[in-house]
Coordinates of C-alpha atoms in Angstrom, one line a residue:
M1 CA 6.8 -42.4 222.4
L2 CA 10.2 -41.8 223.7
E3 CA 12.0 -38.7 222.6
E4 CA 14.9 -40.9 221.5
V5 CA 12.5 -42.8 219.2
E6 CA 11.1 -39.6 217.8
R7 CA 14.6 -38.4 216.9
W8 CA 15.3 -41.9 215.4
L9 CA 12.2 -41.7 213.2
N10 CA 13.4 -38.4 211.7
A11 CA 17.0 -39.5 211.3
R12 CA 16.6 -43.2 210.3
S13 CA 13.4 -43.5 208.3
W14 CA 13.7 -43.0 204.6
S15 CA 11.9 -43.7 201.3
A16 CA 13.3 -45.9 198.5
G17 CA 13.4 -42.9 196.2
D18 CA 15.8 -41.1 198.5
R19 CA 18.7 -43.0 197.1
P20 CA 18.7 -43.5 193.3
V21 CA 20.0 -46.8 192.1
Q22 CA 22.9 -45.3 190.2
H23 CA 24.0 -43.5 193.4
L24 CA 23.9 -46.9 195.2
L25 CA 26.0 -48.4 192.4
S26 CA 28.6 -45.7 192.9
A27 CA 28.7 -46.3 196.6
K28 CA 29.0 -50.1 196.1
H29 CA 32.0 -49.6 193.8
A30 CA 33.6 -47.1 196.2
T31 CA 33.2 -49.4 199.2
G32 CA 33.7 -52.8 197.5
Q33 CA 30.7 -54.3 199.3
S34 CA 28.9 -57.3 197.8
V35 CA 25.2 -58.0 198.1
S36 CA 23.4 -61.3 198.4
V37 CA 19.7 -61.7 198.1
V38 CA 18.1 -64.6 199.9
L39 CA 14.5 -65.9 199.3
P40 CA 13.4 -68.5 201.8
A41 CA 10.8 -70.6 199.9
L42 CA 8.3 -73.3 200.7
D43 CA 5.7 -74.2 198.0
E44 CA 6.0 -70.7 196.3
E45 CA 5.9 -71.9 192.7
A46 CA 3.3 -69.3 191.8
T47 CA 5.4 -66.2 192.8
V48 CA 9.1 -67.1 193.3
G49 CA 9.9 -67.0 189.6
D50 CA 8.5 -63.5 189.1
I51 CA 10.4 -62.1 192.1
V52 CA 13.7 -63.6 190.9
T53 CA 13.1 -62.4 187.4
V54 CA 12.6 -58.8 188.5
I55 CA 15.6 -58.8 190.7
R56 CA 17.8 -60.3 188.0
R57 CA 16.5 -58.1 185.2
E58 CA 16.8 -54.8 187.2
L59 CA 19.5 -55.3 189.8
V60 CA 21.8 -57.9 188.2
L61 CA 21.7 -57.4 184.4
G62 CA 20.4 -53.8 184.5
V63 CA 22.2 -52.0 187.3
P64 CA 24.6 -54.6 188.7
L65 CA 23.8 -53.9 192.4
V66 CA 23.1 -57.5 193.4
D67 CA 25.9 -60.1 193.2
E68 CA 23.9 -63.3 193.8
I69 CA 20.3 -64.4 194.2
V70 CA 19.9 -67.6 196.3
V71 CA 16.6 -69.4 196.9
V72 CA 16.7 -71.7 199.8
D73 CA 14.0 -74.4 199.4
S74 CA 12.8 -75.7 202.7
G75 CA 11.1 -78.8 201.4
S76 CA 8.7 -77.7 198.7
S77 CA 6.3 -80.3 197.3
D78 CA 5.6 -78.2 194.1
R79 CA 7.9 -76.9 191.4
T80 CA 9.4 -74.0 193.5
A81 CA 13.0 -75.1 192.9
E82 CA 12.6 -75.6 189.2
V83 CA 10.8 -72.3 188.7
A84 CA 13.4 -70.4 190.7
A85 CA 16.3 -71.9 188.9
A86 CA 14.7 -71.2 185.5
A87 CA 14.4 -67.6 186.5
G88 CA 18.1 -67.4 187.2
A89 CA 18.4 -68.0 190.9
R90 CA 20.9 -70.4 192.5
V91 CA 18.7 -72.9 194.4
V92 CA 19.9 -74.7 197.5
H93 CA 17.9 -77.2 199.5
R94 CA 17.8 -76.5 203.2
D95 CA 18.8 -80.1 204.1
A96 CA 22.0 -79.8 202.0
I97 CA 23.3 -77.0 204.2
L98 CA 25.2 -78.0 207.3
P99 CA 23.9 -81.6 207.2
R100 CA 25.5 -82.6 210.5
I101 CA 22.8 -80.6 212.2
P102 CA 19.4 -82.0 211.3
A103 CA 17.2 -79.3 210.0
V104 CA 13.9 -78.5 211.7
P105 CA 10.9 -76.8 210.0
G106 CA 10.7 -73.1 210.2
K107 CA 11.6 -69.9 208.4
G108 CA 14.3 -68.8 210.8
E109 CA 16.1 -72.2 210.3
V110 CA 16.3 -71.4 206.5
L111 CA 17.6 -67.9 207.1
W112 CA 20.2 -69.0 209.5
R113 CA 21.5 -71.7 207.1
S114 CA 21.6 -69.3 204.2
L115 CA 24.6 -67.5 205.8
L116 CA 26.6 -70.6 205.0
V117 CA 25.8 -70.6 201.2
T118 CA 26.0 -66.9 200.5
G119 CA 29.0 -64.6 200.3
G120 CA 27.7 -61.0 200.4
D121 CA 28.9 -58.5 202.9
I122 CA 25.3 -57.4 202.9
V123 CA 22.5 -60.0 203.0
C124 CA 19.0 -59.0 201.9
F125 CA 16.1 -61.3 202.8
V126 CA 12.9 -61.2 200.7
D127 CA 9.8 -63.4 201.3
A128 CA 9.0 -65.6 198.3
D129 CA 5.2 -65.1 198.3
L130 CA 5.1 -61.5 197.2
R131 CA 2.9 -60.4 194.3
E132 CA 3.3 -57.3 192.2
F133 CA 7.0 -57.3 193.3
S134 CA 9.1 -54.2 192.8
A135 CA 12.9 -54.1 192.8
D136 CA 12.6 -51.2 195.3
F137 CA 12.1 -53.9 197.9
V138 CA 15.8 -54.8 197.5
S139 CA 17.5 -51.5 196.4
G140 CA 15.5 -49.6 199.0
I141 CA 16.7 -51.6 202.0
V142 CA 20.3 -52.2 200.9
G143 CA 20.7 -48.5 200.1
P144 CA 21.4 -47.2 203.6
L145 CA 23.9 -50.1 204.2
L146 CA 25.8 -49.2 201.1
T147 CA 25.9 -45.5 201.8
D148 CA 26.1 -45.2 205.6
P149 CA 28.7 -47.3 207.5
D150 CA 26.9 -46.6 210.8
V151 CA 23.7 -48.5 209.7
H152 CA 23.8 -52.2 210.3
L153 CA 20.2 -53.4 209.7
V154 CA 17.4 -52.0 207.6
K155 CA 13.7 -53.1 207.6
A156 CA 11.3 -52.4 204.8
M157 CA 8.1 -50.6 205.7
Y158 CA 5.0 -50.6 203.6
D159 CA 1.2 -50.7 203.4
R160 CA -0.3 -54.2 203.8
P161 CA -3.8 -54.4 202.3
L162 CA -6.0 -57.2 203.5
G163 CA -8.1 -58.0 200.4
A164 CA -9.8 -54.7 199.4
A165 CA -9.1 -53.1 202.8
P166 CA -6.0 -50.9 202.8
G167 CA -3.7 -51.0 205.8
Q168 CA -5.5 -54.0 207.5
G169 CA -2.7 -56.6 206.9
G170 CA -0.2 -57.4 209.6
R171 CA -2.7 -58.7 212.1
V172 CA -0.1 -60.5 214.2
T173 CA 2.0 -57.3 214.2
E174 CA -0.8 -55.2 215.6
L175 CA -2.2 -57.7 218.1
M176 CA 1.0 -59.3 219.3
A177 CA 4.4 -57.8 218.2
R178 CA 3.6 -54.1 218.5
P179 CA 2.2 -54.3 222.0
L180 CA 5.2 -56.5 223.1
L181 CA 7.7 -54.1 221.6
N182 CA 6.0 -51.0 223.0
M183 CA 5.8 -52.4 226.5
H184 CA 9.2 -54.2 226.8
W185 CA 11.4 -52.6 224.1
P186 CA 10.0 -49.1 223.7
Q187 CA 13.1 -48.1 221.7
L188 CA 11.8 -50.3 218.9
A189 CA 8.3 -48.7 218.9
G190 CA 9.1 -46.7 215.8
F191 CA 9.3 -49.7 213.4
V192 CA 6.3 -49.7 211.1
Q193 CA 6.7 -53.3 210.1
P194 CA 8.7 -55.1 212.8
L195 CA 7.7 -58.5 211.6
G196 CA 8.1 -57.8 207.9
G197 CA 10.1 -60.4 205.9
E198 CA 12.0 -57.9 203.8
Y199 CA 15.1 -56.6 205.5
A200 CA 18.8 -56.3 204.9
A201 CA 21.8 -56.4 207.3
R202 CA 25.5 -56.5 207.4
R203 CA 26.9 -60.1 207.5
S204 CA 29.1 -58.9 210.4
L205 CA 25.9 -58.4 212.4
L206 CA 23.9 -61.4 211.2
E207 CA 26.7 -63.9 212.0
R208 CA 26.6 -62.7 215.7
L209 CA 22.9 -63.2 216.2
P210 CA 21.0 -66.3 217.4
F211 CA 18.2 -67.2 215.0
P212 CA 14.8 -68.5 216.4
V213 CA 14.0 -71.3 214.0
G214 CA 10.4 -70.3 213.4
Y215 CA 8.2 -67.3 213.0
G216 CA 9.8 -65.5 215.9
V217 CA 13.0 -64.8 213.9
E218 CA 12.1 -61.3 212.9
L219 CA 11.2 -60.1 216.4
G220 CA 14.2 -61.9 217.9
M221 CA 16.6 -60.4 215.4
L222 CA 15.3 -56.9 215.9
V223 CA 15.6 -57.1 219.7
D224 CA 19.0 -58.8 219.6
A225 CA 20.3 -56.3 217.1
L226 CA 19.2 -53.4 219.3
H227 CA 21.2 -54.8 222.2
L228 CA 24.3 -55.5 220.0
V229 CA 24.6 -52.4 217.9
G230 CA 22.1 -49.9 219.4
L231 CA 19.0 -48.1 218.0
D232 CA 20.9 -45.6 215.7
A233 CA 22.4 -48.6 213.8
L234 CA 18.9 -49.7 212.8
A235 CA 16.8 -48.1 210.1
Q236 CA 13.7 -48.5 207.9
V237 CA 12.8 -47.6 204.3
D238 CA 9.4 -47.1 202.8
V239 CA 9.0 -49.3 199.7
G240 CA 5.3 -48.7 199.0
V241 CA 2.8 -51.6 199.1
R242 CA 3.3 -55.2 200.0
V243 CA 0.9 -57.6 198.4
H244 CA 1.0 -61.3 199.4
R245 CA -1.1 -64.2 200.4
H246 CA -2.6 -64.1 203.9
Q247 CA -2.8 -66.9 206.5
D248 CA -6.0 -68.0 208.2
G249 CA -6.7 -67.1 211.8
R250 CA -5.4 -70.4 213.2
A251 CA -2.1 -70.1 211.4
L252 CA -1.9 -66.5 212.7
G253 CA -2.4 -67.8 216.2
R254 CA 0.5 -70.2 215.9
M255 CA 2.7 -67.4 214.6
A256 CA 1.6 -65.2 217.5
A257 CA 2.5 -67.9 220.0
A258 CA 6.0 -68.4 218.5
I259 CA 6.5 -64.6 218.6
Y260 CA 5.4 -64.4 222.2
R261 CA 7.7 -67.2 223.2
T262 CA 10.6 -65.5 221.4
A263 CA 9.9 -62.4 223.4
Q264 CA 9.6 -64.3 226.6
L265 CA 13.0 -65.9 226.2
R266 CA 14.6 -62.5 225.7
L267 CA 12.8 -61.1 228.7
A268 CA 13.7 -63.7 231.2
R269 CA 15.6 -66.6 229.6
G270 CA 13.5 -68.5 232.1
H271 CA 12.3 -72.1 232.3
L272 CA 9.9 -73.3 229.6
V273 CA 6.4 -73.5 231.0
R274 CA 4.2 -75.1 228.3
P275 CA 5.4 -74.8 224.7
T276 CA 2.1 -75.8 223.1
L277 CA -1.0 -74.0 221.7
T278 CA -4.4 -75.6 221.5
Q279 CA -6.9 -74.3 218.9
F280 CA -10.4 -75.4 218.0
E281 CA -12.2 -76.4 214.8
R282 CA -15.8 -77.4 214.5
G283 CA -16.1 -81.1 213.5
A284 CA -18.9 -83.6 213.2
D285 CA -19.3 -83.9 217.0
G286 CA -18.8 -80.2 217.8
F287 CA -15.6 -78.3 218.5
E288 CA -12.5 -80.4 218.3
P289 CA -9.2 -79.4 219.9
H290 CA -6.0 -79.4 217.9
T291 CA -2.7 -78.9 219.8
Y292 CA 0.4 -77.6 218.1
T293 CA 4.0 -77.2 219.4
V294 CA 5.3 -73.7 219.6
D295 CA 8.7 -73.0 218.0
T296 CA 11.1 -72.6 220.9
E297 CA 14.4 -73.8 219.5
E298 CA 17.1 -71.3 218.5
R299 CA 20.2 -71.7 216.4
P300 CA 23.4 -70.2 217.8
P301 CA 25.3 -67.3 216.3
M302 CA 26.9 -68.5 213.1
T303 CA 30.3 -67.5 214.4
E304 CA 30.0 -70.5 216.8
I305 CA 29.7 -73.0 213.9
T306 CA 32.9 -74.7 212.9
E307 CA 32.0 -75.0 209.3
Y308 CA 31.3 -71.3 209.0
A309 CA 34.6 -70.3 210.6
T310 CA 36.4 -72.8 208.3
R311 CA 34.8 -71.3 205.2
R312 CA 35.8 -67.8 206.2
V313 CA 39.4 -68.8 206.7
A314 CA 39.4 -70.6 203.3

């Protein structure tokens, strides 16, 4: 590990308990910063309501740290929108945001569009499939942003159990993202959960970043933020244990392909070779190939979008 990264680990890695919520509230009042929480959601009826309920009870009605909770529904076929709204979130459908640009499937697409329907100086992203959710996931990662003006992006770090096995989650992280970062962006080797979906950042940074539309968004954001603001402006906070549903191996393969392509674009910005991935499933006549497209599209920095600039002026 680079000496720079060792120093960074000591200076920019914290625990959620290092900053009590009342201390964060004082910092929020002193600086006048507002906080938006965004949950990208697709068919998360079983979990999204509990997450919104905890955030609203503890960080809106309890200690007023969060100014708005927005669930961006990316086309759910279940009752995700109704459950989220009943729990107290403002629900916006992905396709209703910036309709002149047709939406494409993907998590990054939803995160990018959320900047147009939120107003916080700090934007906190939380995946909507978490179980046993704690408000520390929010207060922990917005804390450094409220208290340290030199910090621009904070990732949550946590244990990720796989079933009964502790620490075995995050398979795409260990098999794809971590090797890529260590080899090509060694300054980022200190991030425990580089692909984690829980992170917070200053709007002033997010609006300058391109957003890969799919699963590459977390890696792309981390790499681009490193180049824009430098390693010392990035941080991570330990929030305990992350419990969520796990994808099967084929879905993980598609995620890995998207993440690799995101890294490839940032390494070379070269010509697209073959943006597809073929996987195999056993059928009646043996193994059958199934070919999927790999997410390669990226949305431009939000500052380049006319509607966003107009909204800010207004």
